[in-house]
Short mmCIF file of C-alpha atoms in Angstrom, two decimals:
data_model
loop_
_atom_site.label_atom_id
_atom_site.label_comp_id
_atom_site.label_asym_id
_atom_site.label_seq_id
_atom_site.Cartn_x
_atom_site.Cartn_y
_atom_site.Cartn_z
CA UNK O 1 0.21 -0.15 0.35
CA UNK O 2 1.52 3.57 -0.89
CA UNK O 3 1.72 5.45 2.66
CA UNK O 4 3.92 8.04 2.10
CA UNK O 5 5.70 9.53 4.90
CA UNK O 6 7.03 12.67 5.00
CA UNK O 7 9.07 13.66 8.02
CA UNK O 8 10.61 16.99 8.52
CA UNK O 9 14.06 17.82 9.10
CA UNK O 10 17.10 16.17 8.98
CA UNK O 11 16.48 12.63 8.32
CA UNK O 12 18.86 8.62 7.55
CA UNK O 13 16.11 7.33 5.36
CA UNK O 14 16.73 3.47 6.48
CA UNK O 15 13.36 2.59 7.97
CA UNK O 16 13.27 -1.35 7.47
CA UNK O 17 13.36 -1.95 11.06
CA UNK O 18 10.81 0.64 11.98
CA UNK O 19 8.00 -1.69 12.19
CA UNK O 20 9.26 -3.42 14.47
CA UNK O 21 10.63 -0.94 16.58
CA UNK O 22 9.88 1.53 19.59
CA UNK O 23 9.54 4.88 18.58
CA UNK O 24 8.41 8.28 19.52
CA UNK O 25 4.84 8.73 17.60
CA UNK O 26 3.69 5.36 19.85
CA UNK O 27 4.61 6.99 22.76
CA UNK O 28 2.06 6.42 25.67
CA UNK O 29 2.17 8.15 29.35
CA UNK O 30 -0.02 6.85 32.29
CA UNK O 31 -1.54 8.32 34.75
CA UNK O 32 -3.29 5.70 36.98
CA UNK O 33 -5.22 4.30 40.47
CA UNK O 34 -3.37 1.35 40.61
CA UNK O 35 -0.58 -0.58 39.01
CA UNK O 36 -1.08 -1.80 35.64
CA UNK O 37 0.82 -4.94 34.37
CA UNK O 38 0.37 -6.81 31.02
CA UNK O 39 2.06 -10.26 30.06
CA UNK O 40 2.09 -11.62 26.57
CA UNK O 41 3.69 -14.51 25.24
CA UNK O 42 3.64 -16.51 21.91
CA UNK O 43 4.98 -19.73 20.88
CA UNK O 44 5.10 -20.96 16.92
CA UNK O 45 6.56 -23.41 15.10
CA UNK O 46 10.64 -23.07 14.07
CA UNK O 47 11.44 -21.97 17.22
CA UNK O 48 9.54 -18.89 17.19
CA UNK O 49 8.99 -17.47 20.60
CA UNK O 50 7.61 -13.59 21.46
CA UNK O 51 7.84 -12.29 25.16
CA UNK O 52 6.46 -8.64 25.88
CA UNK O 53 5.78 -7.34 29.56
CA UNK O 54 4.39 -3.75 30.18
CA UNK O 55 4.83 -2.02 33.65
CA UNK O 56 3.64 1.19 34.99
CA UNK O 57 2.01 2.47 38.39
CA UNK O 58 2.21 6.01 39.85
CA UNK O 59 5.15 6.54 42.64
CA UNK O 60 3.05 9.33 44.00
CA UNK O 61 0.21 10.94 42.94
CA UNK O 62 1.37 13.02 40.33
CA UNK O 63 4.66 11.10 39.42
CA UNK O 64 3.98 7.82 37.16
CA UNK O 65 7.17 5.61 35.60
CA UNK O 66 6.90 2.68 33.59
CA UNK O 67 8.86 0.40 31.09
CA UNK O 68 7.83 -2.44 28.23
CA UNK O 69 10.44 -5.31 27.40
CA UNK O 70 9.96 -7.34 24.05
CA UNK O 71 11.83 -10.07 22.67
CA UNK O 72 11.64 -12.37 19.48
CA UNK O 73 13.16 -15.11 18.16
CA UNK O 74 13.15 -17.81 15.23
CA UNK O 75 15.10 -19.73 13.10
CA UNK O 76 12.72 -19.25 9.89
CA UNK O 77 11.84 -22.15 7.77
CA UNK O 78 14.88 -21.79 5.26
CA UNK O 79 19.27 -21.98 6.11
CA UNK O 80 20.32 -19.13 7.36
CA UNK O 81 17.57 -17.41 8.56
CA UNK O 82 17.89 -16.77 12.50
CA UNK O 83 16.29 -13.36 13.69
CA UNK O 84 16.58 -12.35 17.20
CA UNK O 85 14.76 -9.06 18.24
CA UNK O 86 14.92 -6.78 22.00
CA UNK O 87 12.93 -3.56 22.10
CA UNK O 88 12.82 -1.58 25.84
CA UNK O 89 11.10 1.97 26.62
CA UNK O 90 11.22 3.01 29.55
CA UNK O 91 9.18 6.17 30.16
CA UNK O 92 7.96 8.97 33.38
CA UNK O 93 5.64 11.98 33.88
CA UNK O 94 6.05 14.31 36.48
CA UNK O 95 3.46 17.13 37.11
CA UNK O 96 3.87 19.91 39.80
CA UNK O 97 1.48 22.88 39.63
CA UNK O 98 1.54 24.76 36.26
CA UNK O 99 5.00 22.38 35.40
CA UNK O 100 4.75 18.96 33.80
CA UNK O 101 7.84 17.09 32.62
CA UNK O 102 7.64 13.81 29.94
CA UNK O 103 10.65 11.63 29.62
CA UNK O 104 11.54 8.06 27.69
CA UNK O 105 14.55 6.00 26.51
CA UNK O 106 14.18 3.76 23.69
CA UNK O 107 16.27 0.76 22.94
CA UNK O 108 15.68 -1.17 20.04
CA UNK O 109 18.57 -4.05 19.06
CA UNK O 110 17.78 -6.40 16.08
CA UNK O 111 20.57 -9.48 15.01
CA UNK O 112 19.48 -11.33 11.83
CA UNK O 113 21.01 -13.75 9.52
CA UNK O 114 21.18 -12.71 5.65
CA UNK O 115 20.82 -15.50 2.89
CA UNK O 116 20.08 -13.34 0.28
CA UNK O 117 16.96 -15.51 -1.02
CA UNK O 118 16.80 -18.90 -2.30
CA UNK O 119 19.47 -20.05 -5.29
CA UNK O 120 16.54 -21.53 -7.03
CA UNK O 121 12.58 -20.80 -6.97
CA UNK O 122 11.80 -24.00 -9.27
CA UNK O 123 12.93 -26.19 -6.44
CA UNK O 124 10.98 -24.39 -4.23
CA UNK O 125 7.86 -24.22 -7.00
CA UNK O 126 7.80 -27.68 -8.29
CA UNK O 127 9.12 -29.72 -5.62
CA UNK O 128 6.39 -29.65 -2.71
CA UNK O 129 7.62 -32.37 -0.64
CA UNK O 130 11.29 -31.23 -0.28
CA UNK O 131 12.62 -29.46 2.56
CA UNK O 132 12.54 -26.14 2.89
CA UNK O 133 15.99 -25.81 5.17
CA UNK O 134 17.92 -27.95 2.24
CA UNK O 135 17.55 -25.58 -0.31
CA UNK O 136 20.26 -23.89 -1.44
CA UNK O 137 20.37 -19.86 -0.77
CA UNK O 138 22.48 -17.20 -1.74
CA UNK O 139 24.37 -16.41 0.82
CA UNK O 140 25.59 -18.67 4.22
CA UNK O 141 27.70 -16.14 6.30
CA UNK O 142 25.91 -12.62 6.09
CA UNK O 143 24.54 -11.11 8.95
CA UNK O 144 22.57 -7.83 9.67
CA UNK O 145 23.05 -5.85 13.16
CA UNK O 146 20.35 -3.14 13.67
CA UNK O 147 20.70 -0.75 16.63
CA UNK O 148 18.60 2.52 17.66
CA UNK O 149 18.45 4.36 21.08
CA UNK O 150 16.11 7.46 21.19
CA UNK O 151 15.88 9.72 24.55
CA UNK O 152 13.86 12.40 25.28
CA UNK O 153 13.06 15.42 27.60
CA UNK O 154 10.05 17.49 27.34
CA UNK O 155 8.97 20.53 29.64
CA UNK O 156 5.70 22.49 29.58
CA UNK O 157 4.91 25.04 32.41
CA UNK O 158 1.30 26.28 31.74
CA UNK O 159 0.07 30.13 32.60
CA UNK O 160 -3.82 30.18 32.27
CA UNK O 161 -4.41 30.04 28.82
CA UNK O 162 -1.17 29.81 26.98
CA UNK O 163 1.83 27.18 27.33
CA UNK O 164 5.64 27.62 26.95
CA UNK O 165 7.89 23.89 26.64
CA UNK O 166 11.60 23.23 25.95
CA UNK O 167 12.40 19.68 24.50
CA UNK O 168 15.68 17.88 23.96
CA UNK O 169 15.97 14.70 22.15
CA UNK O 170 19.00 12.30 21.02
CA UNK O 171 18.71 9.57 18.41
CA UNK O 172 21.40 7.13 17.24
CA UNK O 173 21.16 4.54 14.61
CA UNK O 174 23.88 1.90 14.46
CA UNK O 175 24.02 -0.56 11.27
CA UNK O 176 26.29 -3.25 10.60
CA UNK O 177 26.21 -5.64 7.64
CA UNK O 178 29.07 -8.31 7.43
CA UNK O 179 29.73 -11.29 5.31
CA UNK O 180 33.05 -13.44 5.84
CA UNK O 181 32.48 -14.70 1.83
CA UNK O 182 31.49 -11.71 0.13
CA UNK O 183 33.29 -13.06 -3.65
CA UNK O 184 30.42 -14.28 -4.78
CA UNK O 185 27.99 -13.58 -8.40
CA UNK O 186 25.10 -12.34 -5.62
CA UNK O 187 27.40 -8.93 -5.85
CA UNK O 188 27.85 -7.12 -8.59
CA UNK O 189 30.36 -5.09 -7.04
CA UNK O 190 33.28 -5.28 -4.53
CA UNK O 191 34.76 -1.59 -3.59
CA UNK O 192 36.91 -2.47 -0.34
CA UNK O 193 37.48 -5.71 0.56
CA UNK O 194 36.96 -9.25 -1.67
CA UNK O 195 38.19 -11.08 1.68
CA UNK O 196 35.58 -10.23 3.77
CA UNK O 197 32.50 -7.70 4.32
CA UNK O 198 32.31 -5.42 7.27
CA UNK O 199 30.27 -2.28 6.65
CA UNK O 200 29.63 0.18 9.72
CA UNK O 201 27.00 2.92 9.46
CA UNK O 202 26.46 5.74 12.27
CA UNK O 203 23.89 8.11 12.30
CA UNK O 204 23.67 10.93 15.37
CA UNK O 205 20.98 13.54 15.73
CA UNK O 206 19.92 15.98 18.71
CA UNK O 207 17.41 18.42 18.83
CA UNK O 208 16.50 21.22 20.89
CA UNK O 209 12.93 22.47 20.61
CA UNK O 210 10.97 25.70 22.21
CA UNK O 211 7.77 26.11 21.70
CA UNK O 212 4.57 28.27 22.55
CA UNK O 213 1.21 27.11 22.18
CA UNK O 214 -2.71 28.18 23.15
CA UNK O 215 -4.38 25.91 25.60
CA UNK O 216 -7.77 24.62 24.44
CA UNK O 217 -10.71 24.60 26.45
CA UNK O 218 -13.07 21.49 27.39
CA UNK O 219 -16.33 20.53 25.61
CA UNK O 220 -19.12 21.15 28.30
CA UNK O 221 -19.65 17.29 28.66
CA UNK O 222 -15.88 16.35 28.38
CA UNK O 223 -14.96 16.89 32.18
CA UNK O 224 -11.55 17.19 33.47
CA UNK O 225 -8.48 15.07 31.72
CA UNK O 226 -5.33 15.50 30.33
CA UNK O 227 -3.98 14.81 26.64
CA UNK O 228 -0.03 14.40 25.74
CA UNK O 229 2.34 14.06 22.43
CA UNK O 230 6.27 13.67 23.51
CA UNK O 231 6.92 14.43 20.10
CA UNK O 232 4.81 17.74 19.73
CA UNK O 233 5.36 21.04 21.60
CA UNK O 234 1.57 22.25 20.45
CA UNK O 235 0.46 19.65 22.97
CA UNK O 236 -3.17 20.81 24.58
CA UNK O 237 -4.30 20.15 28.18
CA UNK O 238 -8.12 20.38 28.68
CA UNK O 239 -9.61 22.46 31.06
CA UNK O 240 -12.73 23.72 32.67
CA UNK O 241 -15.80 24.11 30.44
CA UNK O 242 -15.62 27.19 28.23
CA UNK O 243 -16.26 28.19 24.55
CA UNK O 244 -14.62 27.25 21.71
CA UNK O 245 -11.93 29.63 20.30
CA UNK O 246 -9.02 29.98 18.12
CA UNK O 247 -5.83 27.61 18.80
CA UNK O 248 -2.58 28.57 17.88
CA UNK O 249 0.86 26.93 18.25
CA UNK O 250 4.58 27.60 17.13
CA UNK O 251 7.69 26.02 18.06
CA UNK O 252 11.54 26.79 16.68
CA UNK O 253 14.13 23.61 16.69
CA UNK O 254 17.67 23.14 16.36
CA UNK O 255 18.83 19.77 14.99
CA UNK O 256 22.39 18.81 14.81
CA UNK O 257 23.31 15.68 12.73
CA UNK O 258 26.37 13.30 11.92
CA UNK O 259 26.56 10.42 9.41
CA UNK O 260 29.78 7.83 9.84
CA UNK O 261 30.02 5.30 7.02
CA UNK O 262 34.23 3.65 6.09
CA UNK O 263 35.17 6.76 4.51
CA UNK O 264 32.20 9.16 4.78
CA UNK O 265 31.81 11.56 7.67
CA UNK O 266 29.26 14.26 7.32
CA UNK O 267 28.58 16.63 9.89
CA UNK O 268 25.21 18.76 9.46
CA UNK O 269 23.19 21.09 11.40
CA UNK O 270 19.27 22.35 10.63
CA UNK O 271 16.72 25.06 12.03
CA UNK O 272 13.02 24.29 11.32
CA UNK O 273 10.02 26.41 12.29
CA UNK O 274 6.51 24.68 12.82
CA UNK O 275 3.41 26.33 13.12
CA UNK O 276 -0.19 25.54 13.21
CA UNK O 277 -3.75 27.90 13.35
CA UNK O 278 -7.22 26.20 13.97
CA UNK O 279 -10.20 26.57 15.62
CA UNK O 280 -11.50 24.32 19.01
CA UNK O 281 -11.34 20.37 17.95
CA UNK O 282 -14.89 20.25 20.05
CA UNK O 283 -17.08 22.43 16.94
CA UNK O 284 -18.91 20.48 14.38
CA UNK O 285 -17.15 22.15 12.20
CA UNK O 286 -13.01 21.82 12.88
CA UNK O 287 -10.58 23.12 10.52
CA UNK O 288 -6.81 23.26 11.21
CA UNK O 289 -3.77 25.04 9.27
CA UNK O 290 -0.35 23.49 9.33
CA UNK O 291 2.84 23.96 8.13
CA UNK O 292 7.01 24.38 8.44
CA UNK O 293 9.72 26.03 7.07
CA UNK O 294 13.59 25.01 7.20
CA UNK O 295 15.53 28.37 8.17
CA UNK O 296 18.56 27.45 7.77
CA UNK O 297 21.25 24.83 7.20
CA UNK O 298 20.82 20.93 5.28
CA UNK O 299 17.45 21.88 5.50
CA UNK O 300 17.04 25.34 4.14
CA UNK O 301 14.08 26.06 2.08
CA UNK O 302 12.02 22.79 3.33
CA UNK O 303 8.60 23.10 3.48
CA UNK O 304 4.96 22.17 4.06
CA UNK O 305 1.12 23.36 4.22
CA UNK O 306 -1.35 21.38 4.55
CA UNK O 307 -5.28 22.14 5.70
CA UNK O 308 -7.80 19.60 7.20
CA UNK O 309 -11.54 20.18 7.64
CA UNK O 310 -13.77 17.77 9.91
CA UNK O 311 -17.37 17.86 9.67
CA UNK O 312 -18.91 15.85 12.66
CA UNK O 313 -22.66 14.65 12.17
CA UNK O 314 -24.36 12.25 14.57
CA UNK O 315 -26.80 11.45 12.14
CA UNK O 316 -24.43 11.09 8.72
CA UNK O 317 -21.17 10.26 10.21
CA UNK O 318 -17.43 12.07 9.84
CA UNK O 319 -16.31 13.85 7.22
CA UNK O 320 -12.28 14.81 6.67
CA UNK O 321 -10.81 16.45 4.22
CA UNK O 322 -7.03 17.07 4.02
CA UNK O 323 -4.68 18.74 1.21
CA UNK O 324 -1.53 20.32 1.11
CA UNK O 325 2.21 20.43 -0.56
CA UNK O 326 5.49 19.57 0.47
CA UNK O 327 9.57 19.96 -0.56
CA UNK O 328 11.97 17.55 1.54
CA UNK O 329 16.08 17.29 0.86
CA UNK O 330 16.54 13.49 -0.06
CA UNK O 331 17.76 11.28 3.01
CA UNK O 332 21.19 11.04 3.56
CA UNK O 333 21.52 7.14 2.82
CA UNK O 334 20.01 8.12 -0.46
CA UNK O 335 23.21 10.79 -1.06
CA UNK O 336 25.89 8.81 0.03
CA UNK O 337 26.80 5.40 0.57
CA UNK O 338 30.84 3.82 0.72
CA UNK O 339 30.11 0.49 1.30
CA UNK O 340 31.60 -2.52 0.13
CA UNK O 341 29.55 -3.03 -2.87
CA UNK O 342 27.80 0.13 -2.68
CA UNK O 343 29.22 3.30 -3.16
CA UNK O 344 28.04 6.48 -4.75
CA UNK O 345 27.43 10.29 -4.00
CA UNK O 346 24.35 11.81 -5.22
CA UNK O 347 22.72 15.85 -5.40
CA UNK O 348 19.87 14.64 -5.83
CA UNK O 349 16.83 17.37 -6.37
CA UNK O 350 14.06 18.09 -3.73
CA UNK O 351 11.40 16.13 -3.91
CA UNK O 352 7.96 17.93 -4.39
CA UNK O 353 4.62 16.35 -3.20
CA UNK O 354 0.94 17.32 -3.80
CA UNK O 355 -1.44 15.57 -1.64
CA UNK O 356 -4.92 15.14 -1.13
CA UNK O 357 -7.46 13.01 1.06
CA UNK O 358 -11.60 12.82 1.52
CA UNK O 359 -12.88 10.63 3.87
CA UNK O 360 -16.13 9.15 5.32
CA UNK O 361 -16.29 7.20 8.18
CA UNK O 362 -20.03 6.18 10.17
CA UNK O 363 -19.47 4.09 12.94
CA UNK O 364 -22.86 2.74 13.93
CA UNK O 365 -22.79 1.14 10.36
CA UNK O 366 -19.37 0.55 10.32
CA UNK O 367 -18.33 1.71 7.07
CA UNK O 368 -14.92 3.98 6.17
CA UNK O 369 -14.40 4.68 2.53
CA UNK O 370 -11.96 7.26 0.83
CA UNK O 371 -9.78 8.38 -1.43
CA UNK O 372 -6.40 9.89 -1.78
CA UNK O 373 -4.15 11.06 -4.81
CA UNK O 374 -0.45 11.82 -4.58
CA UNK O 375 1.58 13.90 -7.09
CA UNK O 376 5.53 13.46 -6.55
CA UNK O 377 8.12 14.86 -8.39
CA UNK O 378 11.92 14.00 -8.56
CA UNK O 379 10.79 10.89 -6.78
CA UNK O 380 13.78 9.01 -5.06
CA UNK O 381 13.90 5.12 -5.99
CA UNK O 382 16.38 2.10 -5.93
CA UNK O 383 16.61 0.93 -9.58
CA UNK O 384 17.16 -1.88 -10.97
CA UNK O 385 21.02 -1.95 -10.15
CA UNK O 386 20.00 -1.77 -6.28
CA UNK O 387 21.23 2.04 -6.47
CA UNK O 388 19.12 5.26 -5.89
CA UNK O 389 17.79 7.16 -8.54
CA UNK O 390 15.46 10.19 -9.31
CA UNK O 391 12.53 10.53 -11.59
CA UNK O 392 12.27 13.79 -12.79
CA UNK O 393 8.55 13.50 -14.44
CA UNK O 394 5.87 13.53 -11.75
CA UNK O 395 4.88 10.39 -10.45
CA UNK O 396 0.95 10.11 -9.84
CA UNK O 397 -0.83 7.50 -7.65
CA UNK O 398 -4.48 7.10 -6.73
CA UNK O 399 -5.74 5.26 -3.80
CA UNK O 400 -9.27 4.16 -2.79
CA UNK O 401 -10.03 2.07 0.28
CA UNK O 402 -13.00 0.72 1.68
CA UNK O 403 -13.64 -0.72 4.97
CA UNK O 404 -17.09 -2.07 5.77
CA UNK O 405 -18.06 -4.29 8.73
CA UNK O 406 -21.42 -6.56 8.43
CA UNK O 407 -22.95 -8.63 11.89
CA UNK O 408 -25.76 -10.95 11.56
CA UNK O 409 -26.28 -12.75 15.00
CA UNK O 410 -23.00 -14.19 16.17
CA UNK O 411 -21.66 -13.83 12.77
CA UNK O 412 -18.70 -10.98 12.02
CA UNK O 413 -17.59 -10.44 8.18
CA UNK O 414 -14.79 -7.78 8.54
CA UNK O 415 -13.59 -6.56 4.47
CA UNK O 416 -10.88 -3.99 3.89
CA UNK O 417 -10.57 -3.07 -0.24
CA UNK O 418 -7.60 -1.18 -1.60
CA UNK O 419 -7.47 -0.12 -5.13
CA UNK O 420 -4.25 1.39 -6.20
CA UNK O 421 -3.94 3.26 -9.83
CA UNK O 422 0.01 4.27 -10.35
CA UNK O 423 0.50 5.21 -14.29
CA UNK O 424 2.77 2.94 -16.80
CA UNK O 425 6.69 3.41 -16.77
CA UNK O 426 6.55 4.63 -13.30
CA UNK O 427 9.46 3.65 -11.37
CA UNK O 428 7.51 2.22 -8.57
CA UNK O 429 5.44 -1.07 -8.22
CA UNK O 430 2.24 -1.44 -6.25
CA UNK O 431 -0.42 -4.67 -6.35
CA UNK O 432 -3.53 -2.88 -8.42
CA UNK O 433 -6.37 -4.47 -5.58
CA UNK O 434 -5.69 -5.45 -2.02
CA UNK O 435 -8.11 -7.44 -0.17
CA UNK O 436 -8.08 -8.51 4.01
CA UNK O 437 -11.34 -10.17 5.12
CA UNK O 438 -12.11 -11.72 8.36
CA UNK O 439 -15.07 -14.13 8.83
CA UNK O 440 -15.87 -15.26 12.50
CA UNK O 441 -18.38 -16.47 14.80
CA UNK O 442 -18.50 -15.00 18.58
CA UNK O 443 -20.31 -15.42 21.54
CA UNK O 444 -20.47 -15.97 25.28
CA UNK O 445 -20.70 -19.22 27.00
CA UNK O 446 -20.42 -20.82 30.22
CA UNK O 447 -23.07 -17.95 31.98
CA UNK O 448 -21.00 -15.44 30.04
CA UNK O 449 -17.48 -15.88 31.65
CA UNK O 450 -15.93 -16.78 28.72
CA UNK O 451 -15.93 -15.01 25.22
CA UNK O 452 -15.04 -16.76 22.30
CA UNK O 453 -14.02 -16.42 18.55
CA UNK O 454 -13.29 -18.66 16.08
CA UNK O 455 -12.99 -17.86 12.33
CA UNK O 456 -10.32 -17.03 9.46
CA UNK O 457 -8.44 -14.17 7.64
CA UNK O 458 -8.00 -14.15 4.00
CA UNK O 459 -5.75 -11.84 2.86
CA UNK O 460 -4.84 -11.30 -1.10
CA UNK O 461 -3.35 -8.84 -3.74
CA UNK O 462 -3.32 -8.78 -7.35
CA UNK O 463 -0.22 -9.72 -9.38
CA UNK O 464 2.52 -7.46 -9.72
CA UNK O 465 6.40 -6.73 -9.64
CA UNK O 466 7.06 -6.61 -6.02
CA UNK O 467 10.61 -4.77 -5.20
CA UNK O 468 13.42 -7.16 -4.40
CA UNK O 469 15.40 -7.21 -1.22
CA UNK O 470 19.30 -5.82 -1.16
CA UNK O 471 20.67 -7.49 2.39
CA UNK O 472 23.75 -5.60 2.14
CA UNK O 473 22.00 -2.27 2.02
CA UNK O 474 18.47 -3.16 3.77
CA UNK O 475 16.87 -1.65 0.54
CA UNK O 476 14.09 -2.84 -2.05
CA UNK O 477 14.57 -2.15 -5.15
CA UNK O 478 13.27 -2.18 -8.44
CA UNK O 479 13.00 -5.68 -10.82
CA UNK O 480 10.90 -6.94 -13.70
CA UNK O 481 11.82 -9.80 -13.92
CA UNK O 482 8.94 -11.98 -11.25
CA UNK O 483 5.19 -11.06 -10.63
CA UNK O 484 4.14 -12.09 -7.66
CA UNK O 485 0.61 -12.18 -5.74
CA UNK O 486 -2.70 -13.45 -6.94
CA UNK O 487 -2.46 -15.90 -3.81
CA UNK O 488 -5.00 -16.20 -1.45
CA UNK O 489 -3.21 -16.32 2.37
CA UNK O 490 -5.59 -17.73 4.99
CA UNK O 491 -5.16 -18.35 8.61
CA UNK O 492 -7.44 -19.81 11.20
CA UNK O 493 -7.80 -18.79 14.73
CA UNK O 494 -9.68 -19.48 18.28
CA UNK O 495 -9.41 -16.92 20.45
CA UNK O 496 -10.73 -16.79 23.89
CA UNK O 497 -11.05 -14.43 26.94
CA UNK O 498 -11.80 -15.01 30.22
CA UNK O 499 -11.45 -11.59 33.25
CA UNK O 500 -8.39 -10.04 32.08
CA UNK O 501 -6.72 -12.77 29.88
CA UNK O 502 -7.23 -13.60 26.68
CA UNK O 503 -5.97 -16.96 24.75
CA UNK O 504 -5.48 -17.17 20.83
CA UNK O 505 -4.43 -20.52 18.93
CA UNK O 506 -4.00 -20.30 15.41
CA UNK O 507 -2.85 -22.06 11.72
CA UNK O 508 -1.07 -19.57 9.88
CA UNK O 509 -0.74 -19.83 6.20
CA UNK O 510 -3.37 -23.05 6.26
CA UNK O 511 -3.38 -23.34 2.65
CA UNK O 512 0.05 -23.94 2.33
CA UNK O 513 1.19 -26.16 -0.26
CA UNK O 514 -2.83 -26.65 -1.33
CA UNK O 515 -2.76 -23.80 -3.60
CA UNK O 516 0.37 -23.96 -5.34
CA UNK O 517 3.80 -23.13 -4.36
CA UNK O 518 3.65 -19.75 -5.73
CA UNK O 519 3.75 -17.67 -2.32
CA UNK O 520 6.39 -14.93 -2.37
CA UNK O 521 6.96 -12.14 0.16
CA UNK O 522 9.81 -10.68 -2.50
CA UNK O 523 11.56 -12.07 -5.12
CA UNK O 524 13.32 -15.24 -3.91
CA UNK O 525 11.95 -15.27 -0.65
CA UNK O 526 9.20 -17.49 -0.08
CA UNK O 527 6.31 -16.64 2.48
CA UNK O 528 6.54 -19.35 5.78
CA UNK O 529 4.67 -22.55 5.47
CA UNK O 530 1.75 -23.76 7.68
CA UNK O 531 2.59 -23.00 11.03
CA UNK O 532 0.84 -23.15 14.78
CA UNK O 533 0.84 -20.73 17.16
CA UNK O 534 -0.29 -20.30 20.69
CA UNK O 535 -0.29 -16.80 22.20
CA UNK O 536 -1.61 -15.55 26.23
CA UNK O 537 -2.02 -11.98 27.17
CA UNK O 538 -2.84 -11.16 30.65
CA UNK O 539 -3.73 -7.90 32.42
CA UNK O 540 -3.00 -7.22 36.24
CA UNK O 541 -4.40 -4.04 37.80
CA UNK O 542 -3.15 -4.22 41.39
#
């Protein structure tokens, strides 16, 4: 699914592990009457194990602290495919009169073997009874290690209807790629050492932010509560009920960044101004203008401007309209590389994007539908040689989506459909149609003590030239040799909930081998075969 992200400021640009990482955008802070603990454990095939523990409690009435820990490991179905993940975050929130402080620290570690995909697709596609870990792979001694560290402290002081804030953050990414036998046809180039690949990349960014914002009054029925956002100095605190008023905020951020990779050492600075203007979010028609501008340094001249409208109607649902324009500098990893197998020094033009979204949703009828359009100029992509390139013409993409749920007695059918249009001869490949469906029966048993679900999930996409994967750079790149998709992927599940405990049994990829062996995630990387999983989640409120 084409889901572009337009971050402001200096950026590394390597995001492959982001879906598996803790990050600031997902950070939550708690205010609790009693300690909260959640334990979560999953056991699956091929030694797959996942464990999570979350704990938070108020040390005093106005001081909360907590942490969350996750670990994941699996051997994989194919040779040289072991992986280990480790995630940890600690967080705290302190309130004293008009003063508030929030702080957190994030640690993300990933250590995984890279096999470069299977060496012969025909062995997988034709010989259905072959042992999967006996199929030869392209790489047998390659390994990737990614480390990410983030720290943030934000302080707020409220003065009646206004708030002033100061925030400081530290962000570090460390990437290491090793291969003891790089002299293989899998790599097209060797620039540094033919006896061993030992690439290391480090990215460090320090940011300081000063902010001012108005404090939004509460609606008449909202009571008194608190909202926090670790990354935005324009967060608001709901106060006593009052009339809707104009809301505004402005912050100024200074960034310092370092980028190191073998013979490349780059030091950058940037100054960014961000602001917003809008009316109260409690209004029936809510509007908001947002924007940012790069004042100096590596991001000078970067900008974004967007407008958002939300129309709320109890009888007709919710309408959202958004539109905007932006200009961004390409990421550091797209501009510079000094690795054993990839070297480049690009001077790309700034990337320009115009976008618009129209969306309607109604909770009562369980429907959400919308259309999004993007027009991108100077789009940066990775070509068939797995190196970054820039598309000088306009890239147009239209995306239509529909989410609709149906219920009948104890049966539930959930549906999500996405249609995407990309004009031909464009450097981006997307499936035209994507479908996700879930059908299950549910109900309460044993005098309502047990809630259960029994059903199946179905995922499907139309065929398309899915991007290939390059382990040495951790990036996905264009390929036009093999189409993937047109394969139904079915999971069977049984879920239970008793009090604060949830248990699930799952057979993932139930139809493995029943519809032909043509299931790939990306070229030469088959999806996992049929696997069995057991999981339990238990919440404690004491």
